[in-house]
PDB file of C-alpha atoms and ligand atoms in Angstrom:
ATOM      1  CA  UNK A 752    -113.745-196.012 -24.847  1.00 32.00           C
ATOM      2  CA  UNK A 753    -115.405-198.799 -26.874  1.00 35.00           C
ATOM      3  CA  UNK A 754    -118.420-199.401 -28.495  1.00 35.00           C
ATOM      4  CA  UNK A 755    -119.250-195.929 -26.747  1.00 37.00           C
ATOM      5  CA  UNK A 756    -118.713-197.212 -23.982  1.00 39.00           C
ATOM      6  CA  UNK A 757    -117.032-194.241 -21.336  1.00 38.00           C
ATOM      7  CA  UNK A 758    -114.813-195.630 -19.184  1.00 39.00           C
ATOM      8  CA  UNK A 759    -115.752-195.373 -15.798  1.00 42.00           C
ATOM      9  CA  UNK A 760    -113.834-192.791 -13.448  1.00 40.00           C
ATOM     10  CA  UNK A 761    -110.881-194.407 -11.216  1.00 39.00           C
ATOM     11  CA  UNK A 762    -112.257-192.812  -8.406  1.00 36.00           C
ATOM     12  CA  UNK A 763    -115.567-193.940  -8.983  1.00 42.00           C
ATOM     13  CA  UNK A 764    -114.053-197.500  -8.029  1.00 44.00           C
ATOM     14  CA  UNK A 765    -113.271-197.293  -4.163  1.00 44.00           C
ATOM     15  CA  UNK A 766    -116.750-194.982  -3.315  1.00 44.00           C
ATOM     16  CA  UNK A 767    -118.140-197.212  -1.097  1.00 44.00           C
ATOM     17  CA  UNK A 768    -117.655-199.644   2.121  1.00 44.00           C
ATOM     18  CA  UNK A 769    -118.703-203.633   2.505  1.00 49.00           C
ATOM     19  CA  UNK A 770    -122.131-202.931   3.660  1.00 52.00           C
ATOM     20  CA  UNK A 771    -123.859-200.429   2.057  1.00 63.00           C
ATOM     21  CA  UNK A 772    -122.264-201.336  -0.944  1.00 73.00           C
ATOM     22  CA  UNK A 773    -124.667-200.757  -3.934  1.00 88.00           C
ATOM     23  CA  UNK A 774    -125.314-203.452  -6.848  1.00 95.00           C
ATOM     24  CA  UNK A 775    -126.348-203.535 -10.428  1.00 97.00           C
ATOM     25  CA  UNK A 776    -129.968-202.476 -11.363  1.00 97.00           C
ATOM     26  CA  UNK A 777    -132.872-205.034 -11.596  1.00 97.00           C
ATOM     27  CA  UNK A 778    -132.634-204.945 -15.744  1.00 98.00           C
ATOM     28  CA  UNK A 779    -128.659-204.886 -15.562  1.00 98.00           C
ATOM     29  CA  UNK A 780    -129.136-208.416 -14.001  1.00 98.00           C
ATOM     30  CA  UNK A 781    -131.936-209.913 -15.798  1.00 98.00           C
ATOM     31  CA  UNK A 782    -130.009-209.035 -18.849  1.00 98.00           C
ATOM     32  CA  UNK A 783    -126.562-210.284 -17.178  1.00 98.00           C
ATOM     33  CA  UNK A 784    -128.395-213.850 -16.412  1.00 98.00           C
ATOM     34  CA  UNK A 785    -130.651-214.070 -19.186  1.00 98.00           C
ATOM     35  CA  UNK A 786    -127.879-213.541 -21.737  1.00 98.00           C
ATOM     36  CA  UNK A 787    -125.691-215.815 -19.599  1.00 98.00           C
ATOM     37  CA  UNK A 788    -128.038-218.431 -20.316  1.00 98.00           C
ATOM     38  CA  UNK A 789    -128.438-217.890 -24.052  1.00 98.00           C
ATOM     39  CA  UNK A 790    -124.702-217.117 -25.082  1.00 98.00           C
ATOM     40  CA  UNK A 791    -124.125-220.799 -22.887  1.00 98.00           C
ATOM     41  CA  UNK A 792    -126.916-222.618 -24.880  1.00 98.00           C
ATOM     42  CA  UNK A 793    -125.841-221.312 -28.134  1.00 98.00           C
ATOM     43  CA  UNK A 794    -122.421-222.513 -27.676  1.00 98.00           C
ATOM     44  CA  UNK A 795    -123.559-225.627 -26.638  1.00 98.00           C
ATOM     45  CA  UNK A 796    -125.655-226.113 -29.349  1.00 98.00           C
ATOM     46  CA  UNK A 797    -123.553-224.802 -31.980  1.00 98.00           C
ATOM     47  CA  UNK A 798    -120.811-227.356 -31.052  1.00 98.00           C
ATOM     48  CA  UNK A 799    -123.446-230.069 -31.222  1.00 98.00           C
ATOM     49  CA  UNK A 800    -125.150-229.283 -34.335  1.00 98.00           C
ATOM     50  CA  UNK A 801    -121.694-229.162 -35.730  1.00 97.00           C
ATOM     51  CA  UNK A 802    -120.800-232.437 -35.257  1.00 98.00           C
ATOM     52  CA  UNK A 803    -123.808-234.117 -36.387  1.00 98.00           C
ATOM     53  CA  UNK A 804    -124.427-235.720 -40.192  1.00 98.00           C
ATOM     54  CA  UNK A 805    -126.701-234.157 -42.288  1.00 97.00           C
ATOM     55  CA  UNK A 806    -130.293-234.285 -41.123  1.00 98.00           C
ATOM     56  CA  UNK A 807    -133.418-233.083 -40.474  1.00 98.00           C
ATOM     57  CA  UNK A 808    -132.008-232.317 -37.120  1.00 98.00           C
ATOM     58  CA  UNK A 809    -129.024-230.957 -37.474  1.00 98.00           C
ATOM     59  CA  UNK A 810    -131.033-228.132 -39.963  1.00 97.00           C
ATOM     60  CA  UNK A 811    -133.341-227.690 -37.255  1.00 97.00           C
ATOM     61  CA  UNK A 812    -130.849-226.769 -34.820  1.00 98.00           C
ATOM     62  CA  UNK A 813    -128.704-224.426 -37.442  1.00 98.00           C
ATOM     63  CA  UNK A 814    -131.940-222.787 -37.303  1.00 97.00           C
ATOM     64  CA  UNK A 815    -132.342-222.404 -33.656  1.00 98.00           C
ATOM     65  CA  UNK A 816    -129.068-221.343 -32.987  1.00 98.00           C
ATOM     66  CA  UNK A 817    -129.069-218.421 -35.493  1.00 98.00           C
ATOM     67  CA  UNK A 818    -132.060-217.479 -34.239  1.00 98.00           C
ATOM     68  CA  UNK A 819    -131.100-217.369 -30.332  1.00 98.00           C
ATOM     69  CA  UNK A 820    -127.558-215.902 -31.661  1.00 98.00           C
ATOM     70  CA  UNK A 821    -129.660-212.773 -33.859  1.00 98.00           C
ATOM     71  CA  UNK A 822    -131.590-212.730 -29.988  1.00 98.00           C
ATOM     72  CA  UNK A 823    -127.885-212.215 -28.225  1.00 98.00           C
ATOM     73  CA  UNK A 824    -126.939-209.414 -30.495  1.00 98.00           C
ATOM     74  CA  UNK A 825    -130.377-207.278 -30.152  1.00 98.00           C
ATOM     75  CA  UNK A 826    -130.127-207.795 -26.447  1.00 98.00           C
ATOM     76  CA  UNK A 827    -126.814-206.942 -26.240  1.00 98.00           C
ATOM     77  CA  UNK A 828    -126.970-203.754 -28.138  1.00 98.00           C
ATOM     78  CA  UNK A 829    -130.197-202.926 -25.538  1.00 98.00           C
ATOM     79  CA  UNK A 830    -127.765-204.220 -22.558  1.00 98.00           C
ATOM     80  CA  UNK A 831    -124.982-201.675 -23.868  1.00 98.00           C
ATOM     81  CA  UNK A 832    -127.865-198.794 -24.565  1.00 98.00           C
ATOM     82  CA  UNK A 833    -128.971-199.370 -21.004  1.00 98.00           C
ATOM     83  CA  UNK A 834    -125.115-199.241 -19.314  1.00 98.00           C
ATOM     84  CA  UNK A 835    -124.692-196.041 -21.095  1.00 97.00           C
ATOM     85  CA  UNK A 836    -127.804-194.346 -18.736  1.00 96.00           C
ATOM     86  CA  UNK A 837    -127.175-196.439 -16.022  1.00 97.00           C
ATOM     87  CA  UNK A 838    -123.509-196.678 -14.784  1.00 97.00           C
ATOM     88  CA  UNK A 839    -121.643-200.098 -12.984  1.00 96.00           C
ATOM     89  CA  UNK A 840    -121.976-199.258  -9.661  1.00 95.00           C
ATOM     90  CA  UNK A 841    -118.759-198.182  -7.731  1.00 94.00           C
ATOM     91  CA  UNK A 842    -116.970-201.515  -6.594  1.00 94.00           C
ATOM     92  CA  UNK A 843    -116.983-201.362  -2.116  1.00 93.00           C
ATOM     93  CA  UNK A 844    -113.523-200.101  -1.451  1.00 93.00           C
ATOM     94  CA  UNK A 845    -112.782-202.552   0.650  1.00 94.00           C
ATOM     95  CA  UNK A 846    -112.735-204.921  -2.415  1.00 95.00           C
ATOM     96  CA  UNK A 847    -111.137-202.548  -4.262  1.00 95.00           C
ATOM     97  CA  UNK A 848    -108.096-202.359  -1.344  1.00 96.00           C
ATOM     98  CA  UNK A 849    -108.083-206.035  -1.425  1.00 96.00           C
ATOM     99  CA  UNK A 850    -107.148-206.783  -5.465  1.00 96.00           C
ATOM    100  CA  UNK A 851    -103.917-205.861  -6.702  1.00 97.00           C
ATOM    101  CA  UNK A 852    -103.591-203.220  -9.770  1.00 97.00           C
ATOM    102  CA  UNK A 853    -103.520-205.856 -12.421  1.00 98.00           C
ATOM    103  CA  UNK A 854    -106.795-207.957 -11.446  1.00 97.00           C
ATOM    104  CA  UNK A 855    -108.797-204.275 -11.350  1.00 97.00           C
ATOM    105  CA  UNK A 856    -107.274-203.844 -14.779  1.00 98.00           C
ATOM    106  CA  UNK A 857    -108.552-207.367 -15.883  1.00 98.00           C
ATOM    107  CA  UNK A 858    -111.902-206.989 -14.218  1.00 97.00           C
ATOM    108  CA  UNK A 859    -112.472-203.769 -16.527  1.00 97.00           C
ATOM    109  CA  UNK A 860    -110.748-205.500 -19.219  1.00 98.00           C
ATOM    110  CA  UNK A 861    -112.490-208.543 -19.208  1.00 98.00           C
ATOM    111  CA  UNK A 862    -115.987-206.549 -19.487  1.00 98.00           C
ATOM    112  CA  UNK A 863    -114.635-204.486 -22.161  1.00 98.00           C
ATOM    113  CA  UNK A 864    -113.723-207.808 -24.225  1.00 98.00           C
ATOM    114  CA  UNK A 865    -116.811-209.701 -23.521  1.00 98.00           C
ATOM    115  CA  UNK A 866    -119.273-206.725 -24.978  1.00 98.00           C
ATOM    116  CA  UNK A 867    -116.530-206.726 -27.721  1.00 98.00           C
ATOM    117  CA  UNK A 868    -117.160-210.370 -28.330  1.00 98.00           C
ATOM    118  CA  UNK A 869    -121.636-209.978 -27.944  1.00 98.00           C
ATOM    119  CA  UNK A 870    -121.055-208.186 -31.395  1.00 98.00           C
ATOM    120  CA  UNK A 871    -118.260-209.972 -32.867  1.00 98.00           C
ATOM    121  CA  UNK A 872    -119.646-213.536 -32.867  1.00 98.00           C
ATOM    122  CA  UNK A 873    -123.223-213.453 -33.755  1.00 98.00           C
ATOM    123  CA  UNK A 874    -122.360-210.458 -36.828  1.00 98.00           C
ATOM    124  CA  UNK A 875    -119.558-213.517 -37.676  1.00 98.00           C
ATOM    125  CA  UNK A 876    -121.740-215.773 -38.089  1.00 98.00           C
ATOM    126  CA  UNK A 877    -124.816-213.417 -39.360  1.00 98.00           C
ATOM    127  CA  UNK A 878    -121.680-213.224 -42.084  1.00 98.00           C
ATOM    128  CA  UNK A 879    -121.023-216.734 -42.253  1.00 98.00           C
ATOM    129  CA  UNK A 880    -125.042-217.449 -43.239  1.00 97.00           C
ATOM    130  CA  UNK A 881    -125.010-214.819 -46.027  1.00 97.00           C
ATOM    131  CA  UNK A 882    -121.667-215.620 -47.686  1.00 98.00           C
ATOM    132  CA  UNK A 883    -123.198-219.128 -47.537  1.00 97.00           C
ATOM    133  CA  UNK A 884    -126.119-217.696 -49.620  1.00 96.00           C
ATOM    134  CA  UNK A 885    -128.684-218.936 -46.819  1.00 95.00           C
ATOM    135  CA  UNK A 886    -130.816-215.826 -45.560  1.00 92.00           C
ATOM    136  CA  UNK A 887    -132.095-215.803 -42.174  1.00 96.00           C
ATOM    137  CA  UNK A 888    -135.537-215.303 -41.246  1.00 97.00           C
ATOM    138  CA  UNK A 889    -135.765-214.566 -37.677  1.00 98.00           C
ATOM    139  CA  UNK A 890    -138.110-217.203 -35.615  1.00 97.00           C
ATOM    140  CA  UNK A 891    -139.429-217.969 -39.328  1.00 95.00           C
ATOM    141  CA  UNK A 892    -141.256-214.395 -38.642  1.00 98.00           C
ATOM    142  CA  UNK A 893    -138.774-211.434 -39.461  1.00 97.00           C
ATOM    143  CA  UNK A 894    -136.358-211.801 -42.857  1.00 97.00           C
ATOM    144  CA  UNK A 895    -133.219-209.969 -42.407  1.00 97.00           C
ATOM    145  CA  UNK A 896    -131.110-208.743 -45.184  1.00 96.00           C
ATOM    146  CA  UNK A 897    -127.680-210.132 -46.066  1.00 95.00           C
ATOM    147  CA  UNK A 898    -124.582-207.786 -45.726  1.00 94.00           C
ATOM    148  CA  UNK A 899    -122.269-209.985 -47.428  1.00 96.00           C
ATOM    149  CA  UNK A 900    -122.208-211.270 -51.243  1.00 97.00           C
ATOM    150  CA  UNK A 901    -122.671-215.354 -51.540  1.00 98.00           C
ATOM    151  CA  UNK A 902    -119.137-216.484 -52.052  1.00 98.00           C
ATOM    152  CA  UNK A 903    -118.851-219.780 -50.426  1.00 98.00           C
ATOM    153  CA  UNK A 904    -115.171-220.380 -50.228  1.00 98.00           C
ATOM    154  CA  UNK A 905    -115.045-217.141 -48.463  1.00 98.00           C
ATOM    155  CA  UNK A 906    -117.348-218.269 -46.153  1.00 98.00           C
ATOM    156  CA  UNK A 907    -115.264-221.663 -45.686  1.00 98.00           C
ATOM    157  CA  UNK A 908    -112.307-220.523 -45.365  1.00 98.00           C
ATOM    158  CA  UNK A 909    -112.350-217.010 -44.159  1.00 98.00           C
ATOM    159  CA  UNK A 910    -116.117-216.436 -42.165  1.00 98.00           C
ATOM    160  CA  UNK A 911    -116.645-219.822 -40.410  1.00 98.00           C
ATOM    161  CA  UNK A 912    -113.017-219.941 -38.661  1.00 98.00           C
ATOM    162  CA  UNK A 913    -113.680-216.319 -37.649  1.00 98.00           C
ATOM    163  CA  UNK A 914    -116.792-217.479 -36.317  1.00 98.00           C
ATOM    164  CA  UNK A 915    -115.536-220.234 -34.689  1.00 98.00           C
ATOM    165  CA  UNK A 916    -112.570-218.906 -33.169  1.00 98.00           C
ATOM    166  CA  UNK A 917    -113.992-215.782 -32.091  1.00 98.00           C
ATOM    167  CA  UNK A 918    -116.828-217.984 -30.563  1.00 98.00           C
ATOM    168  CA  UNK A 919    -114.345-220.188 -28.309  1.00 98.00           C
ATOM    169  CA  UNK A 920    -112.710-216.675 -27.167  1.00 98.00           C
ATOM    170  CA  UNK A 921    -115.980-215.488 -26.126  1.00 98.00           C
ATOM    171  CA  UNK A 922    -116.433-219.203 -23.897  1.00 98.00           C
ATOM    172  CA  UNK A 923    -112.770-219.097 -22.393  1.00 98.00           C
ATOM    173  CA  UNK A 924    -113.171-215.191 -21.296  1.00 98.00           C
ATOM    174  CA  UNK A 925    -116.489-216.372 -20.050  1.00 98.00           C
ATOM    175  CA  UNK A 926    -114.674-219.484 -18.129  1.00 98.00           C
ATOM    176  CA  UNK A 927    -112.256-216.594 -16.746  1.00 98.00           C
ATOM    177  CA  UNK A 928    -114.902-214.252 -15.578  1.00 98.00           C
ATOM    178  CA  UNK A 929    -117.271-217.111 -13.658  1.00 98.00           C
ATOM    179  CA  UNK A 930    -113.881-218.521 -12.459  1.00 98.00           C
ATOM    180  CA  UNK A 931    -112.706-214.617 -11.738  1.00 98.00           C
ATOM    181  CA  UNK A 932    -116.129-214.406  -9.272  1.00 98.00           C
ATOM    182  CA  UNK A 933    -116.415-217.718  -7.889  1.00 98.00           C
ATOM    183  CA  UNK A 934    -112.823-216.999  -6.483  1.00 98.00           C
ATOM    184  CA  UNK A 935    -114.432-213.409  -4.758  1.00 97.00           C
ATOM    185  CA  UNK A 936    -116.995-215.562  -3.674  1.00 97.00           C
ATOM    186  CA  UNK A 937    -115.045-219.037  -1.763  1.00 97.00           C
ATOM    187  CA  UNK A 938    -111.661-217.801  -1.476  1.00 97.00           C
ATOM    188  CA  UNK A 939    -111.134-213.544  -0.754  1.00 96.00           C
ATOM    189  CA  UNK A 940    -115.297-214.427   0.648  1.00 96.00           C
ATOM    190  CA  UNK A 941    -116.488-210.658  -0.292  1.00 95.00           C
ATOM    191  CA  UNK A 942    -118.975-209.361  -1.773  1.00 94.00           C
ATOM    192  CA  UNK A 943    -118.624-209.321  -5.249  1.00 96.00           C
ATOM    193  CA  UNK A 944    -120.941-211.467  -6.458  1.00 97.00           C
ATOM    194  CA  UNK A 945    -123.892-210.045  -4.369  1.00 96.00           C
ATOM    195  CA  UNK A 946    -123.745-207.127  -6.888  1.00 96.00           C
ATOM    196  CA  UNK A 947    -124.921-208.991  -9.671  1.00 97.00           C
ATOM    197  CA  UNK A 948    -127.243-211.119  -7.773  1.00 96.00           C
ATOM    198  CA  UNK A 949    -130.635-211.162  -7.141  1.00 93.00           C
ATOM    199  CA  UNK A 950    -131.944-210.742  -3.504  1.00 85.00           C
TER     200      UNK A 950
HETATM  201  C1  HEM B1105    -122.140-216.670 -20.433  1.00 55.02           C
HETATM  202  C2  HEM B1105    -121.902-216.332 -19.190  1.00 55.02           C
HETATM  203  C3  HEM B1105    -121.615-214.918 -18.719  1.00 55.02           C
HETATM  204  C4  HEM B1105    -121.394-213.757 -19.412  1.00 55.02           C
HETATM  205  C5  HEM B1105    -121.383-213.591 -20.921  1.00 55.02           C
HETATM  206  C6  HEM B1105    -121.162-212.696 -18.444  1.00 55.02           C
HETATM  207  C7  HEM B1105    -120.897-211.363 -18.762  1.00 55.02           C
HETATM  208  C8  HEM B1105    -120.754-210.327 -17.876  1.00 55.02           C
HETATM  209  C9  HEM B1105    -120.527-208.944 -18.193  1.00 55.02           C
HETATM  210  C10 HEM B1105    -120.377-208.382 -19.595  1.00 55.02           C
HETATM  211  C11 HEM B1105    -120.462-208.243 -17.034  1.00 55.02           C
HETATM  212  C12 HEM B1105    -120.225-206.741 -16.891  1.00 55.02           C
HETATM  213  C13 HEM B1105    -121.569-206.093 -16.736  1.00 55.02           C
HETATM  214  C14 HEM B1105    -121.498-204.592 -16.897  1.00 55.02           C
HETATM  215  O1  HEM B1105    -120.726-203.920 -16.182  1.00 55.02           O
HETATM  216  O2  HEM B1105    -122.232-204.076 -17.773  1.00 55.02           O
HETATM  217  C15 HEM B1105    -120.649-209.183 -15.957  1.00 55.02           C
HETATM  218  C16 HEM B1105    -120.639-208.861 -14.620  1.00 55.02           C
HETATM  219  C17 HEM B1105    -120.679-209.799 -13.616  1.00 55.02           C
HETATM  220  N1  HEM B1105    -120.814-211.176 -13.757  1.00 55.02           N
HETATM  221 FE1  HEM B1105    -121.031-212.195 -15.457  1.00 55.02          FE
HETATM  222  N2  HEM B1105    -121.241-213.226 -17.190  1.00 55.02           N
HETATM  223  C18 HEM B1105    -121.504-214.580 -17.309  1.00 55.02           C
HETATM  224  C19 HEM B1105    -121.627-215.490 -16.298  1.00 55.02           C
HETATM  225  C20 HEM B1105    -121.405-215.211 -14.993  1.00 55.02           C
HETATM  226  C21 HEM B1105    -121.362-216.200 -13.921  1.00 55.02           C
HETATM  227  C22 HEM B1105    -121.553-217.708 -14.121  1.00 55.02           C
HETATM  228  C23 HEM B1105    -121.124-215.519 -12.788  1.00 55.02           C
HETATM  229  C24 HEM B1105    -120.961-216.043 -11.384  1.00 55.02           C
HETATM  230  C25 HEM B1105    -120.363-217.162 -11.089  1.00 55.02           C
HETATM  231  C26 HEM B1105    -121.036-214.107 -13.099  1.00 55.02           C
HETATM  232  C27 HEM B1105    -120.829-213.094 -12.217  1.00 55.02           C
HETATM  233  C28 HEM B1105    -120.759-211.746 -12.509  1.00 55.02           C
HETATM  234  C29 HEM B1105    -120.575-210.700 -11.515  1.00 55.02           C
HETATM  235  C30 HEM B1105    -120.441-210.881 -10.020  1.00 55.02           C
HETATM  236  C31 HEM B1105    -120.532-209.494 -12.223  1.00 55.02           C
HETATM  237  C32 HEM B1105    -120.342-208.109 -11.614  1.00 55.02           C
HETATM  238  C33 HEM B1105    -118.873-207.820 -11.561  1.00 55.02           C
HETATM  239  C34 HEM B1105    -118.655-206.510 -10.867  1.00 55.02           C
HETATM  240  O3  HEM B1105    -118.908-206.479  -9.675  1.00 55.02           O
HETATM  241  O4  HEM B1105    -118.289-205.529 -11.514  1.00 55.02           O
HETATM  242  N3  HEM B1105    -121.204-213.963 -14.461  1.00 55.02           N
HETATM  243  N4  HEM B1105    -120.817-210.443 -16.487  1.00 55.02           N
HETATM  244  C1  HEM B1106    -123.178-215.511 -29.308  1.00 55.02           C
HETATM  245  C2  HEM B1106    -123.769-216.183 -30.277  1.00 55.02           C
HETATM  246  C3  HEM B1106    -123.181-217.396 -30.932  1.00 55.02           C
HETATM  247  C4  HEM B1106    -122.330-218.357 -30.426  1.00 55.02           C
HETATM  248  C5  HEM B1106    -121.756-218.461 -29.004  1.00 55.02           C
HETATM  249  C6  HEM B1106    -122.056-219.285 -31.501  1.00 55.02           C
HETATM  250  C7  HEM B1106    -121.240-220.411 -31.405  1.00 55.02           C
HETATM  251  C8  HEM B1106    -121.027-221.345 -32.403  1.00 55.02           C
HETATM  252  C9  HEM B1106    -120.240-222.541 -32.279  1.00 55.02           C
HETATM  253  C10 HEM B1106    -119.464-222.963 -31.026  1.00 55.02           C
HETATM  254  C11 HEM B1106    -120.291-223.187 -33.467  1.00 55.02           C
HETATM  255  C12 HEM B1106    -119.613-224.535 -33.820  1.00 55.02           C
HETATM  256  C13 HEM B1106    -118.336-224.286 -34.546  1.00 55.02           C
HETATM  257  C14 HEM B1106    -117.708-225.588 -34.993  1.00 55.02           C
HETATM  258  O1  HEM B1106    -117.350-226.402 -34.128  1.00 55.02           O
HETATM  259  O2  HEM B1106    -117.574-225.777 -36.224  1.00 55.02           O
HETATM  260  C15 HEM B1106    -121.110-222.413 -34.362  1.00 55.02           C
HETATM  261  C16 HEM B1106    -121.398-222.747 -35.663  1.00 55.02           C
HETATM  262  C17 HEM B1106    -122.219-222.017 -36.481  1.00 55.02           C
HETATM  263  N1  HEM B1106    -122.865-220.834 -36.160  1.00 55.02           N
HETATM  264 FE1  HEM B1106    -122.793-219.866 -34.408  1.00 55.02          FE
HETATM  265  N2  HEM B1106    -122.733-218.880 -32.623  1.00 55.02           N
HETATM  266  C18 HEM B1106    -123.441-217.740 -32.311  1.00 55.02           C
HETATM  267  C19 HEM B1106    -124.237-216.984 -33.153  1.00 55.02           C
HETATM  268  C20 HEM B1106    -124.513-217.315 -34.463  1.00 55.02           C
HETATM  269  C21 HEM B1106    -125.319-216.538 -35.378  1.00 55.02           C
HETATM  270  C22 HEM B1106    -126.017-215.216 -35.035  1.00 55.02           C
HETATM  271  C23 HEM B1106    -125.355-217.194 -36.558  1.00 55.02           C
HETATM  272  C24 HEM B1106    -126.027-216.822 -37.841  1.00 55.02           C
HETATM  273  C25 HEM B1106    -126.967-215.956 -37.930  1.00 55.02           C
HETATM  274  C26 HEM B1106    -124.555-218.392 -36.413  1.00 55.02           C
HETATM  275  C27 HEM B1106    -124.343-219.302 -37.403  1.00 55.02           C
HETATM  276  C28 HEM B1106    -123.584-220.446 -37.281  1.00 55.02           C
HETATM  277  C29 HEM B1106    -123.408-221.403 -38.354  1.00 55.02           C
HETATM  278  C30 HEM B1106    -124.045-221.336 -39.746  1.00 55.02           C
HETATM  279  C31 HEM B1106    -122.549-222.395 -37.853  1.00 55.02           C
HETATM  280  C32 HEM B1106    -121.971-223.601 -38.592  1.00 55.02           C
HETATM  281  C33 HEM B1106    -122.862-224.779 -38.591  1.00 55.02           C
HETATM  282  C34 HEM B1106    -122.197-225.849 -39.442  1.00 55.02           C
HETATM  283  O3  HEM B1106    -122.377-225.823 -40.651  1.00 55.02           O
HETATM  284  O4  HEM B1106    -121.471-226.691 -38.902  1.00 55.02           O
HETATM  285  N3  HEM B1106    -124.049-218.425 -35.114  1.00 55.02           N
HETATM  286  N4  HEM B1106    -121.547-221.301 -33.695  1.00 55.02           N
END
């Protein structure tokens, strides 16, 4: 169990055949892709802004991206809220016949690290921006309070390499997963990816 998240029952993972297989919810995948989409355009743009001189521009974007990051975090706490009263559906037993023990372990475990990683990053670098003694005002609209005192070697030495590093884990695990269900899609061709995709 993490973040109160209950594992799902073993059994519950070979309930169902090919066809009738059942899929995520409608919100489980607007979430899934809309989230996909931000946590891809932060990282983007957080690599960017980080390589630019200072500037108007670059300020601009430090702004954007803490903004769409505080966005990932809400969402994500709603996405794990909404898990909790609406279970994964059962994986089609066929699929589950088909993947050796370890991959079903990594396909749980690679969830269970990713929703890890929706918290870790953006509350690093929530950190990051108070240590730095620069509060954030969400969307210029909503001032949140900072939970760490202005120290700014801390936040050099010890905040943004947390941030960063945890942020590249979150884009190779992501690189893993997309990889993980491009392969059900071209190579085992089953049905995996039709349960997180929108008819
Ligand atoms: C930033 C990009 C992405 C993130 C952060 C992400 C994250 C996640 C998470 C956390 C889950 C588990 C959902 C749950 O059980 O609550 C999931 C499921 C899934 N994702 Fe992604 N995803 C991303 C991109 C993609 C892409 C590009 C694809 C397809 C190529 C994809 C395909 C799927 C599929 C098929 C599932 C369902 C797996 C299953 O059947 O259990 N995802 N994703
Ligand atoms: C999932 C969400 C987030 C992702 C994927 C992400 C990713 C990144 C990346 C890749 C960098 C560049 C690191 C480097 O090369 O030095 C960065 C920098 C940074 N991020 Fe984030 N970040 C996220 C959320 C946040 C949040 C919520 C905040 C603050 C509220 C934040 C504040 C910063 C700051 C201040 C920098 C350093 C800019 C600089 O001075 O160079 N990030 N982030």
């Amino acid at each position: 169990m993490l973040c109160g998240m209950p594992a799902e029952p073993l059994n519950s993972l070979a309930a169902h055949d090919h066809a009738d297989a059942p899929r995520y919810g409608a919100v489980a995948m607007a979430l899934h892709w809309l989230l996909a989409l931000l946590i891809v355009a932060s990282f983007s743009v957080g690599l960017y802004m980080a390589s630019l001189p200072f500037s108007p521009m670059r300020l601009r974007l430090i702004s954007w991206h803490k903004w769409a990051g505080i966005t990932i975090l809400t969402l994500s706490a709603l996405r794990l809220l909404w898990r909790q009263s609406h279970r994964p559906p059962p994986l089609a037993a066929s699929i589950v016949r088909a993947m050796p023990g370890w991959q079903l372990v990594a396909h749980r475990g690679t969830h269970l690290l990713l929703y890890l990683l929706f918290f870790t990053v953006p509350l690093f670098g929530w950190a990051y921006s108070s240590a730095l003694g620069i509060p954030i005002v969400w969307f210029g609209l909503v001032p949140l309070p900072d939970f760490v005192a202005v120290d700014k070697d801390f936040a050099e030495a010890v905040l943004k390499p947390l941030h960063k590093g945890s942020a590249f884990t979150l884009a190779a695990l992501v690189l893993l997963h997309a990889g993980a269900a491009l392969k059900h899609r071209f190579i085992d061709r089953d049905a995996l990816l039709d349960r997180m995709w929108p008819k």
